[in-house]
mmCIF file of C-alpha atoms (C1' of nucleotides) in Angstrom:
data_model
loop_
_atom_site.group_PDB
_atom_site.id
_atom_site.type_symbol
_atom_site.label_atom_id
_atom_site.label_comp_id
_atom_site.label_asym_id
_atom_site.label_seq_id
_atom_site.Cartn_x
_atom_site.Cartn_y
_atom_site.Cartn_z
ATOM 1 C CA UNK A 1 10.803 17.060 -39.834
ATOM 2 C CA UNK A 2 10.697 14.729 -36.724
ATOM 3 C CA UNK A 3 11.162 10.901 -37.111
ATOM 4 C CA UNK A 4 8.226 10.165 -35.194
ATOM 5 C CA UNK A 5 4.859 11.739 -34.224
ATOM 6 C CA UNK A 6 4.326 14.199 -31.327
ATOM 7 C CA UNK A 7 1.592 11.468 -29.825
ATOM 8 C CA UNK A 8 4.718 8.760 -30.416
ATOM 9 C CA UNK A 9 6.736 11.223 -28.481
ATOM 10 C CA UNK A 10 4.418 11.237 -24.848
ATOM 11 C CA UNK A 11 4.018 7.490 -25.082
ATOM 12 C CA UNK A 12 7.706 7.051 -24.752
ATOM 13 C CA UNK A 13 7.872 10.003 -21.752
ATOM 14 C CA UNK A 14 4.655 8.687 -20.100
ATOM 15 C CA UNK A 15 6.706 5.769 -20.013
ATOM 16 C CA UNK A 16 9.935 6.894 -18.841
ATOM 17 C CA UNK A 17 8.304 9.121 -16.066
ATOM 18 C CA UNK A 18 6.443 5.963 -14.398
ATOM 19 C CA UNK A 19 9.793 3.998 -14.243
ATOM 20 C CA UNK A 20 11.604 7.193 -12.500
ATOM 21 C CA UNK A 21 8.041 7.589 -10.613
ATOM 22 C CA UNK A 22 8.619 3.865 -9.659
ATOM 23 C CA UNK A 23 12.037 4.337 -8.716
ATOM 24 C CA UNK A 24 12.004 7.096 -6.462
ATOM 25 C CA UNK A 25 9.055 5.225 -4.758
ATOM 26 C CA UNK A 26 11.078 2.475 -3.978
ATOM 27 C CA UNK A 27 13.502 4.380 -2.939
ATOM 28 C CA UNK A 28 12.075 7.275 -1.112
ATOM 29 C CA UNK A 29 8.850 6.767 -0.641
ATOM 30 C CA UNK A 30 8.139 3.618 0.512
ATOM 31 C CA UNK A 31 10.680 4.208 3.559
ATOM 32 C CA UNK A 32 9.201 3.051 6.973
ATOM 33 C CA UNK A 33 9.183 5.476 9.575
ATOM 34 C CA UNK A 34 8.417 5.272 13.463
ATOM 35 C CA UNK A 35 7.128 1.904 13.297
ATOM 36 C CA UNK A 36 3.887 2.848 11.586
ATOM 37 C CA UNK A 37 1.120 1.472 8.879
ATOM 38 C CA UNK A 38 0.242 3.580 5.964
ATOM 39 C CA UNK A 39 -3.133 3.493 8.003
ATOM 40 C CA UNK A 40 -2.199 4.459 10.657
ATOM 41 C CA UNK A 41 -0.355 7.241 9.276
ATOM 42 C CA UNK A 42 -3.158 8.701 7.847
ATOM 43 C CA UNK A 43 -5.620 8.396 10.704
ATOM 44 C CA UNK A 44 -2.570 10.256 13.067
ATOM 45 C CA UNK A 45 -2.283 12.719 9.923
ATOM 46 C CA UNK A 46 -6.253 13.746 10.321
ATOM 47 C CA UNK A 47 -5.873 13.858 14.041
ATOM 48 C CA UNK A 48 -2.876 16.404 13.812
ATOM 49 C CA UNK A 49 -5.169 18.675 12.419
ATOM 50 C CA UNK A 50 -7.521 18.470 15.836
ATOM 51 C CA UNK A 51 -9.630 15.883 17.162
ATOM 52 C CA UNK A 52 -12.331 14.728 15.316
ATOM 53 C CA UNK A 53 -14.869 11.619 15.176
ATOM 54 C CA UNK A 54 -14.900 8.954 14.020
ATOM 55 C CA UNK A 55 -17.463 9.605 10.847
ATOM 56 C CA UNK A 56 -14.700 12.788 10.154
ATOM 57 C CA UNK A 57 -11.500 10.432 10.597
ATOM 58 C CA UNK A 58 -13.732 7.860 8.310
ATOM 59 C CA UNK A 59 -14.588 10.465 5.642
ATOM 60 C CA UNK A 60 -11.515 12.182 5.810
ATOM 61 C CA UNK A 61 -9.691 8.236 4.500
ATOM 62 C CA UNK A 62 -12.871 7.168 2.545
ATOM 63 C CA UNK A 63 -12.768 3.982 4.792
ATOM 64 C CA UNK A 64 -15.527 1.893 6.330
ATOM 65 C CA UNK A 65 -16.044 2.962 10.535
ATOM 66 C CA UNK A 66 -15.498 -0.461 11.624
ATOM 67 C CA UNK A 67 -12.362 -0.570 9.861
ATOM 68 C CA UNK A 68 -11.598 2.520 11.704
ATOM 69 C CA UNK A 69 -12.403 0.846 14.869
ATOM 70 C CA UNK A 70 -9.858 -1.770 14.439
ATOM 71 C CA UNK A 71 -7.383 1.146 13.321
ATOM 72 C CA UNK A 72 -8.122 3.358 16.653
ATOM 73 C CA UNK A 73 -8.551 0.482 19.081
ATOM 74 C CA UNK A 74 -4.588 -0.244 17.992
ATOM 75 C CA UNK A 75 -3.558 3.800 18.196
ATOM 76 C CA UNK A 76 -5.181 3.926 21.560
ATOM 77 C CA UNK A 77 -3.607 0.599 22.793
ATOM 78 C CA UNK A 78 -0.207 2.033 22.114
ATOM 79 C CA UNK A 79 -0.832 5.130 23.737
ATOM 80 C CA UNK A 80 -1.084 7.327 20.502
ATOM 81 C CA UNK A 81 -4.546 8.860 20.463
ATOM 82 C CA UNK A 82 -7.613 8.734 23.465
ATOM 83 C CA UNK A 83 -11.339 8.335 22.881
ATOM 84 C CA UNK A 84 -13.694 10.491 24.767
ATOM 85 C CA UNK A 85 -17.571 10.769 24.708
ATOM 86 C CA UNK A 86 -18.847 14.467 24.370
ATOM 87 C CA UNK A 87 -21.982 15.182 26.797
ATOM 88 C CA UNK A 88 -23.193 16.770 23.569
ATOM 89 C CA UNK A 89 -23.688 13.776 21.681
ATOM 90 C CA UNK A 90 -23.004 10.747 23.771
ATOM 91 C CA UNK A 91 -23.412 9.003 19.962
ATOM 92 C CA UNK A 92 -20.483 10.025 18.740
ATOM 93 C CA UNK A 93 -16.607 9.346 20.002
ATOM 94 C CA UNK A 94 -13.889 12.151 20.184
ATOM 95 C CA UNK A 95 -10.620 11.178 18.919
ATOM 96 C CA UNK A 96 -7.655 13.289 19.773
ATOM 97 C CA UNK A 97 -3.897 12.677 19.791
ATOM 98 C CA UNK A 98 -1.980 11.986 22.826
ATOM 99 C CA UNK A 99 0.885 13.342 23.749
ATOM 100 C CA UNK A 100 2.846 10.624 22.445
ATOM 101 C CA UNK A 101 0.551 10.442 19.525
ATOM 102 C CA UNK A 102 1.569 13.875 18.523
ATOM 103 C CA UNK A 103 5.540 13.335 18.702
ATOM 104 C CA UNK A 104 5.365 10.110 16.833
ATOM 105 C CA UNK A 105 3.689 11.937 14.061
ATOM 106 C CA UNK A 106 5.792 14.799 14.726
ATOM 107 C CA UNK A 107 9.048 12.647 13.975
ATOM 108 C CA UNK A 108 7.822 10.813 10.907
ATOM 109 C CA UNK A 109 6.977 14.566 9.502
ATOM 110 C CA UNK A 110 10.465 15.936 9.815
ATOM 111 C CA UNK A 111 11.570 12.076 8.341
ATOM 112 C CA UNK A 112 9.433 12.844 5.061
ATOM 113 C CA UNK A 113 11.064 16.242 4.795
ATOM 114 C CA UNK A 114 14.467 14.692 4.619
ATOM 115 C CA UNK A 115 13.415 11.981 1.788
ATOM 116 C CA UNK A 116 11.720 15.585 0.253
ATOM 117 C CA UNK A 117 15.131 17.085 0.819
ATOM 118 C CA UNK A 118 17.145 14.149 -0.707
ATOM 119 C CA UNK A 119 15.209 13.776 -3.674
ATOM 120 C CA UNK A 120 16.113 17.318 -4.578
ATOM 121 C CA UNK A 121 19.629 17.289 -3.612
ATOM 122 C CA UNK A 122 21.180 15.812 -6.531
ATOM 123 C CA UNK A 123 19.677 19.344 -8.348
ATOM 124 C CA UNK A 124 21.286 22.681 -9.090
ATOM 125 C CA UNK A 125 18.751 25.679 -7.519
ATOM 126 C CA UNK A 126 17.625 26.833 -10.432
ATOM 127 C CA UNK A 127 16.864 23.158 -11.155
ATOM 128 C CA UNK A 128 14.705 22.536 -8.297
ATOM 129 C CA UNK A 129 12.661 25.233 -8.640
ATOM 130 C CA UNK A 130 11.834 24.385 -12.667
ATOM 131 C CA UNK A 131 11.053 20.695 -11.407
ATOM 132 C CA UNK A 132 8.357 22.526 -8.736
ATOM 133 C CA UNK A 133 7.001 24.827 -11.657
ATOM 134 C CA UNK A 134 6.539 21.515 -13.945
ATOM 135 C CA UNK A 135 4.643 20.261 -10.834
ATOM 136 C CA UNK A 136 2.598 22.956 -9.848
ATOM 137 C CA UNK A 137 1.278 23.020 -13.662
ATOM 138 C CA UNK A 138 0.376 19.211 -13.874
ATOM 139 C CA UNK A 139 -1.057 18.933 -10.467
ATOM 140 C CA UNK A 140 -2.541 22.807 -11.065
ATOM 141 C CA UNK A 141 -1.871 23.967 -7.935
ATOM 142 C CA UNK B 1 21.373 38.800 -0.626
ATOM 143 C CA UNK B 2 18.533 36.367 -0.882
ATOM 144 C CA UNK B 3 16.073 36.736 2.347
ATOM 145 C CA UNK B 4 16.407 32.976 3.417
ATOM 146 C CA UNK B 5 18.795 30.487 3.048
ATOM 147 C CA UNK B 6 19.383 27.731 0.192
ATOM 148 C CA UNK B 7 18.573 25.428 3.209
ATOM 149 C CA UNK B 8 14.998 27.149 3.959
ATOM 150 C CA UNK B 9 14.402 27.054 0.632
ATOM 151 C CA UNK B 10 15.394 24.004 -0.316
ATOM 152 C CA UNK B 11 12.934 22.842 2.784
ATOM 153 C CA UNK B 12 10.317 25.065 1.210
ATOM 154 C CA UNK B 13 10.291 22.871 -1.841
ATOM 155 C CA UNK B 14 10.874 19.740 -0.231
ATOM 156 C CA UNK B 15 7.781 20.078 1.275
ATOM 157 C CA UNK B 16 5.851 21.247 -1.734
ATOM 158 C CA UNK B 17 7.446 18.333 -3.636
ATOM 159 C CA UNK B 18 5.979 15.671 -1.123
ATOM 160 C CA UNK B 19 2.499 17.455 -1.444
ATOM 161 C CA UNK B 20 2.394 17.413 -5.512
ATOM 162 C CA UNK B 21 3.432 13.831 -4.979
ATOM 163 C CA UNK B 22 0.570 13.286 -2.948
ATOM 164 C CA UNK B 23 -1.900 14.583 -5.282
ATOM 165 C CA UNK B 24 -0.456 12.616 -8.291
ATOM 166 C CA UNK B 25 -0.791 9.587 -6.044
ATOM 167 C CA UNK B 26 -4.368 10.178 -5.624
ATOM 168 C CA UNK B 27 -5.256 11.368 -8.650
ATOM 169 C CA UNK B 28 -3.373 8.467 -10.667
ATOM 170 C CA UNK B 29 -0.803 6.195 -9.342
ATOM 171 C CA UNK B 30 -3.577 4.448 -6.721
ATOM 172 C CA UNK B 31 -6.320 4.243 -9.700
ATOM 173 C CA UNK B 32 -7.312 0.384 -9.931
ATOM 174 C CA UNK B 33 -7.620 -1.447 -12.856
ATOM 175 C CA UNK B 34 -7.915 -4.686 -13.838
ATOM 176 C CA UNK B 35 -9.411 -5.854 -9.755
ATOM 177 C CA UNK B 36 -6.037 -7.310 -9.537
ATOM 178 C CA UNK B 37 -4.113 -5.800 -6.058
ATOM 179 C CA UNK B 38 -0.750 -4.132 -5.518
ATOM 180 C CA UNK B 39 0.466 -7.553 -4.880
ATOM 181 C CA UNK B 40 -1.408 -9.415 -7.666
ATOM 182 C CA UNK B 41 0.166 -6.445 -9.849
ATOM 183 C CA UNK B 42 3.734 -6.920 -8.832
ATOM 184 C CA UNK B 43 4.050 -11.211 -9.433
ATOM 185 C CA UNK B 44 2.073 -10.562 -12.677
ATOM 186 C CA UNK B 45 4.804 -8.026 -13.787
ATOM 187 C CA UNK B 46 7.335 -10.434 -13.018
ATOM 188 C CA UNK B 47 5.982 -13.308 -14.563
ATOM 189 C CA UNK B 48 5.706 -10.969 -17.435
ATOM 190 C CA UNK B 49 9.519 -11.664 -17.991
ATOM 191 C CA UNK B 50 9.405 -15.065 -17.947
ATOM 192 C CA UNK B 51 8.130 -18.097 -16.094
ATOM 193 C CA UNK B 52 9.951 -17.895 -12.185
ATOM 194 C CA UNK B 53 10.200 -20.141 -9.246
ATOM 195 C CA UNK B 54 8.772 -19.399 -6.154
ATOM 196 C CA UNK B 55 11.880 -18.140 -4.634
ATOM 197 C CA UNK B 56 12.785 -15.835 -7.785
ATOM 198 C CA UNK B 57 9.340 -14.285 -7.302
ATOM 199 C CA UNK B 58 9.593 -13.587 -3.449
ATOM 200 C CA UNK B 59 13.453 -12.413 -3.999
ATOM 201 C CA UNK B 60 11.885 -9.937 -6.923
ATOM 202 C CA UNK B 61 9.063 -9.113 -4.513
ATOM 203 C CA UNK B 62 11.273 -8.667 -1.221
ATOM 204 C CA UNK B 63 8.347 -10.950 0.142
ATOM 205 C CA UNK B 64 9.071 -14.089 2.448
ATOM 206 C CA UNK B 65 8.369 -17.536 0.601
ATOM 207 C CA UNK B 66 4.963 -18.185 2.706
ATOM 208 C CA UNK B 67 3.419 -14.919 1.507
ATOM 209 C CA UNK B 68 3.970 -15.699 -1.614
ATOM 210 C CA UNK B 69 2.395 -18.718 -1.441
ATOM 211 C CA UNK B 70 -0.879 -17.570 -1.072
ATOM 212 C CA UNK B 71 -0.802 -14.807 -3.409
ATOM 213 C CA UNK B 72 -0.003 -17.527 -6.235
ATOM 214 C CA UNK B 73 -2.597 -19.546 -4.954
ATOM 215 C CA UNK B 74 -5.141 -17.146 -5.838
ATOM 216 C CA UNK B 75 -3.280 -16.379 -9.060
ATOM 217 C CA UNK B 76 -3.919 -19.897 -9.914
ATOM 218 C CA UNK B 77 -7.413 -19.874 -8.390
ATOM 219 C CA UNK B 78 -7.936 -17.521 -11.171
ATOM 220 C CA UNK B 79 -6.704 -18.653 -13.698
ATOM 221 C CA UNK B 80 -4.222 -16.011 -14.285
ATOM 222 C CA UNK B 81 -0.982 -18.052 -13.502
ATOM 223 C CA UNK B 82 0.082 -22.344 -13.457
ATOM 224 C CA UNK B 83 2.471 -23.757 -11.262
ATOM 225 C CA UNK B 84 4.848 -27.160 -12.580
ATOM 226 C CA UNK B 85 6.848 -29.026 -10.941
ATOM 227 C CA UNK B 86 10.492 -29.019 -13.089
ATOM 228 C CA UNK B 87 11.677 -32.496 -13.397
ATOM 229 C CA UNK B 88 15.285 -31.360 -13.039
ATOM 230 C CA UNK B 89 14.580 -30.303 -9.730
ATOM 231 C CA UNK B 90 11.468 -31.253 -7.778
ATOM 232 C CA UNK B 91 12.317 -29.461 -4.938
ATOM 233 C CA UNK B 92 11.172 -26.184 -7.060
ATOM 234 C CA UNK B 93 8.164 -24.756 -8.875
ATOM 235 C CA UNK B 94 7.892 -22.562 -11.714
ATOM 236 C CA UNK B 95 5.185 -20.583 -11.985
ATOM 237 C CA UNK B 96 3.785 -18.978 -15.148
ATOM 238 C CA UNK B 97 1.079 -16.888 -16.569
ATOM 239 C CA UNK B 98 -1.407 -18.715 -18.374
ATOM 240 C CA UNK B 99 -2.577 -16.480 -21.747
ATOM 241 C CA UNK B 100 -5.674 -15.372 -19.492
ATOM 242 C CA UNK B 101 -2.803 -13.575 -17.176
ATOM 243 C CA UNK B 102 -0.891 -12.291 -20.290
ATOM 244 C CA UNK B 103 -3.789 -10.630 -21.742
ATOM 245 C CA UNK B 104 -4.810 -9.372 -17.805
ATOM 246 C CA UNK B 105 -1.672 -7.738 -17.172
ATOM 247 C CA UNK B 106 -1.210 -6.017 -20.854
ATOM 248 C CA UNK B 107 -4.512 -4.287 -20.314
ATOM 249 C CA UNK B 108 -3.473 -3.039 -17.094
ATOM 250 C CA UNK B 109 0.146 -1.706 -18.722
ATOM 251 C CA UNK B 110 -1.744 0.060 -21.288
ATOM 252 C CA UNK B 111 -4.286 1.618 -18.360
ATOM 253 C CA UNK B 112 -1.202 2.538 -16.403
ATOM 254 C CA UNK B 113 0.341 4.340 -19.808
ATOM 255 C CA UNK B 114 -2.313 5.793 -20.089
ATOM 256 C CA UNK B 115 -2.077 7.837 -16.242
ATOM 257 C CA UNK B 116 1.347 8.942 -17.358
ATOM 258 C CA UNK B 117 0.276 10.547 -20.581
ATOM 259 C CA UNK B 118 -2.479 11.949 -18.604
ATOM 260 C CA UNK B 119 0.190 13.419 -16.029
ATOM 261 C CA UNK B 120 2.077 14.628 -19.060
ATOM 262 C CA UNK B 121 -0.812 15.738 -20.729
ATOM 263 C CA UNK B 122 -0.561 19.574 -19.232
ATOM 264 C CA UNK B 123 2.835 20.663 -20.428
ATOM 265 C CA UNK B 124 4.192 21.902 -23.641
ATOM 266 C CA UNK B 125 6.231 19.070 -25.338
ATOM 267 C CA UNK B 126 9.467 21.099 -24.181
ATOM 268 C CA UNK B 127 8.432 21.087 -20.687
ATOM 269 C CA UNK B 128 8.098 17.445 -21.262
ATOM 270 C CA UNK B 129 11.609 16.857 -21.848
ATOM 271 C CA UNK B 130 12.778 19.109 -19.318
ATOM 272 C CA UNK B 131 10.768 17.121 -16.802
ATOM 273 C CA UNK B 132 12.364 13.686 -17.875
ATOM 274 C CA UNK B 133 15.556 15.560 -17.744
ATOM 275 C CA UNK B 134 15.113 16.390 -14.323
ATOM 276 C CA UNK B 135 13.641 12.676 -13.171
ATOM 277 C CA UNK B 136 16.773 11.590 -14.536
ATOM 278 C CA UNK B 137 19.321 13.831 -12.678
ATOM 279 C CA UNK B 138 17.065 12.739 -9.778
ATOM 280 C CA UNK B 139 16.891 8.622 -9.895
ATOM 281 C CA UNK B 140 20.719 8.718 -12.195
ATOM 282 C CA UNK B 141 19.092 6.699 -14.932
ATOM 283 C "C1'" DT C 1 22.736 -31.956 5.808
ATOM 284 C "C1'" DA C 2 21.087 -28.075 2.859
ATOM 285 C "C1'" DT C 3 17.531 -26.163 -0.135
ATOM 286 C "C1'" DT C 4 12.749 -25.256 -1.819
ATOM 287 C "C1'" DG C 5 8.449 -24.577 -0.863
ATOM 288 C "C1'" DT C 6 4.069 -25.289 1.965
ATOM 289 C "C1'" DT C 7 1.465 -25.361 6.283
ATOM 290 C "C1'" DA C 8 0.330 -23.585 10.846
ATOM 291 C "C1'" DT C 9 -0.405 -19.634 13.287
ATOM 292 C "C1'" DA C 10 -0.983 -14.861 14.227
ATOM 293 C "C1'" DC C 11 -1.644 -10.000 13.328
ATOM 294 C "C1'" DT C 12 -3.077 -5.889 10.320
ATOM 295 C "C1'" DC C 13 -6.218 -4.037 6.995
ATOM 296 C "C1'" DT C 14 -10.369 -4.121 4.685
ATOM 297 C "C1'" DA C 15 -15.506 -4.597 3.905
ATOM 298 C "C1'" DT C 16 -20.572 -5.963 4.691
ATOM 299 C "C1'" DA C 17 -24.121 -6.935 7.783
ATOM 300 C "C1'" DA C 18 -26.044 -7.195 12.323
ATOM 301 C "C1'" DC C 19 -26.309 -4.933 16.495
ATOM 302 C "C1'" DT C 20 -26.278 -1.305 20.561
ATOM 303 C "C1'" DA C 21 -26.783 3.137 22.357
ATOM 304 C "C1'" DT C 22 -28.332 7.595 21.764
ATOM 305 C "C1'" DA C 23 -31.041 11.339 19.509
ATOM 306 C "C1'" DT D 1 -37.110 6.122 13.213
ATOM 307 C "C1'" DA D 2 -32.429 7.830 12.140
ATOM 308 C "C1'" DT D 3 -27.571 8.296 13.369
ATOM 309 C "C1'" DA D 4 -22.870 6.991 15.366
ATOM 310 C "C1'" DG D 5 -20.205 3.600 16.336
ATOM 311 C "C1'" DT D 6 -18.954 -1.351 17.583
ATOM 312 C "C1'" DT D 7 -19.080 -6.327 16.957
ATOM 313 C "C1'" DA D 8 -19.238 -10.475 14.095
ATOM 314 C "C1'" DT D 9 -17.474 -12.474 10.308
ATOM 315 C "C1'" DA D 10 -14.704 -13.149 6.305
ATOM 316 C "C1'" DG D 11 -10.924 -12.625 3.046
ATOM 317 C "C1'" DA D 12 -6.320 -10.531 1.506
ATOM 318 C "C1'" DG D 13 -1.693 -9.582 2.804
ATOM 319 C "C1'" DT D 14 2.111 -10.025 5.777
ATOM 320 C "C1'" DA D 15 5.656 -12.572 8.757
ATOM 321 C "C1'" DT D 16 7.935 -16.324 11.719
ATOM 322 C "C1'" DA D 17 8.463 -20.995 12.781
ATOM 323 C "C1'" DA D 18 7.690 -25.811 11.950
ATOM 324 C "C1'" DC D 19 7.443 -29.136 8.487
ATOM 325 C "C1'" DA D 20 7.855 -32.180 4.051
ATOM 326 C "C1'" DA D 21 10.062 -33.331 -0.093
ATOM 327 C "C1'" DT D 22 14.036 -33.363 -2.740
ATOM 328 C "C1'" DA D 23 19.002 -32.784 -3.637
#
DNA sequence: TATTGTTATACTCTATAACTATA
DNA sequence: TATAGTTATAGAGTATAACAATA
């Protein structure tokens, strides 16, 4: 017979895992890279897929556009992504990575692999793969 | 003889890692509660410990002094937290919650307990365990 | 003179509302 | 008239540098 109650029990995880959760944020995920906002991370993440609009890059974050604005007047002033107007639609504005654009993302990828990589380290193989199995049943993916 | 290497794997599952993480993130690590911000959130929780000067707050918050200043300033404006001046040394403040900021910040403890039983929620009570097993090989807690 | 905290200033991020250009 | 996007404005969050009060 268990001292205390099943529902007793996942209170205590539930709190546990948000302490390691906040941990490993501090630690790992909250890591600057490349000199760029959160925002602008995710605007240069959408881009990487292709160029889109604005109304897609706003959608895609759940922003406001003239947020955006502010966020793509800054990527294009430091040479990271280009506006065009299509003939098409001379509405709408064409955003698309530059060059530069693309490396800088490029670089803070392969510098969120590594934090990836050193959060598993400290696990056996067999480990890492039962922690991923855990995952892919609470996210259900 | 496996088909890739321990590296390429352990890449493999890096990057799946980072991409449950995500997901989680969304689904219940950035849920509001409470309308207080990330900010608000993080002087609350450490006035939750105790009153704190200024400089104990931005050395908890790895904020600089004049950021801090306006975030308590709204605190206050709210009624959530009180500044005094100590009369042992009136060069500092100490800044507390007021019972309106108590009760604030245990509702949003209980909301947040309430996303990691809902994260837990999925597994077996075993895998439970075996999860916080594995969160604490990773953080060494 | 050293320490604690605030004020001044500036920049990013965010949103709502008004506006412009195009369809 | 409807749509796409920018501008105007405002407030939160952040930092550096200058400042005031106290030790």
């Amino acid at each position: 017979m268990p001292k205390y109650s099943e529902t007793e029990e996942l209170t205590g995880l539930a709190s546990e895992l948000l302490t390691h959760i906040d941990v490993l944020t501090q630690r790992f995920l909250l890591h600057k890279t490349a000199d760029l906002s959160r925002t602008e991370l995710a605007v240069l993440r959408t881009l990487a897929d292709g160029p889109a609009t604005m109304s897609e890059v706003t959608n895609s974050l759940g922003m406001a556009c003239s947020s955006a604005t502010g966020v793509v007047d800054r990527l294009v002033d430091r040479g990271l992504a280009e506006r065009t107007r299509p003939d098409e639609d001379r509405r709408t504005v064409n955003v698309a990575l530059t060059k530069r654009g693309r490396h800088l993302y490029d670089h803070h990828t392969e510098d969120r692999l590594n934090l990836g990589r050193g959060m598993l380290e400290p696990l056996e193989p067999a480990e890492r793969r039962q922690l991923l199995a855990l995952f892919r049943k609470i996210t259900n993916r």
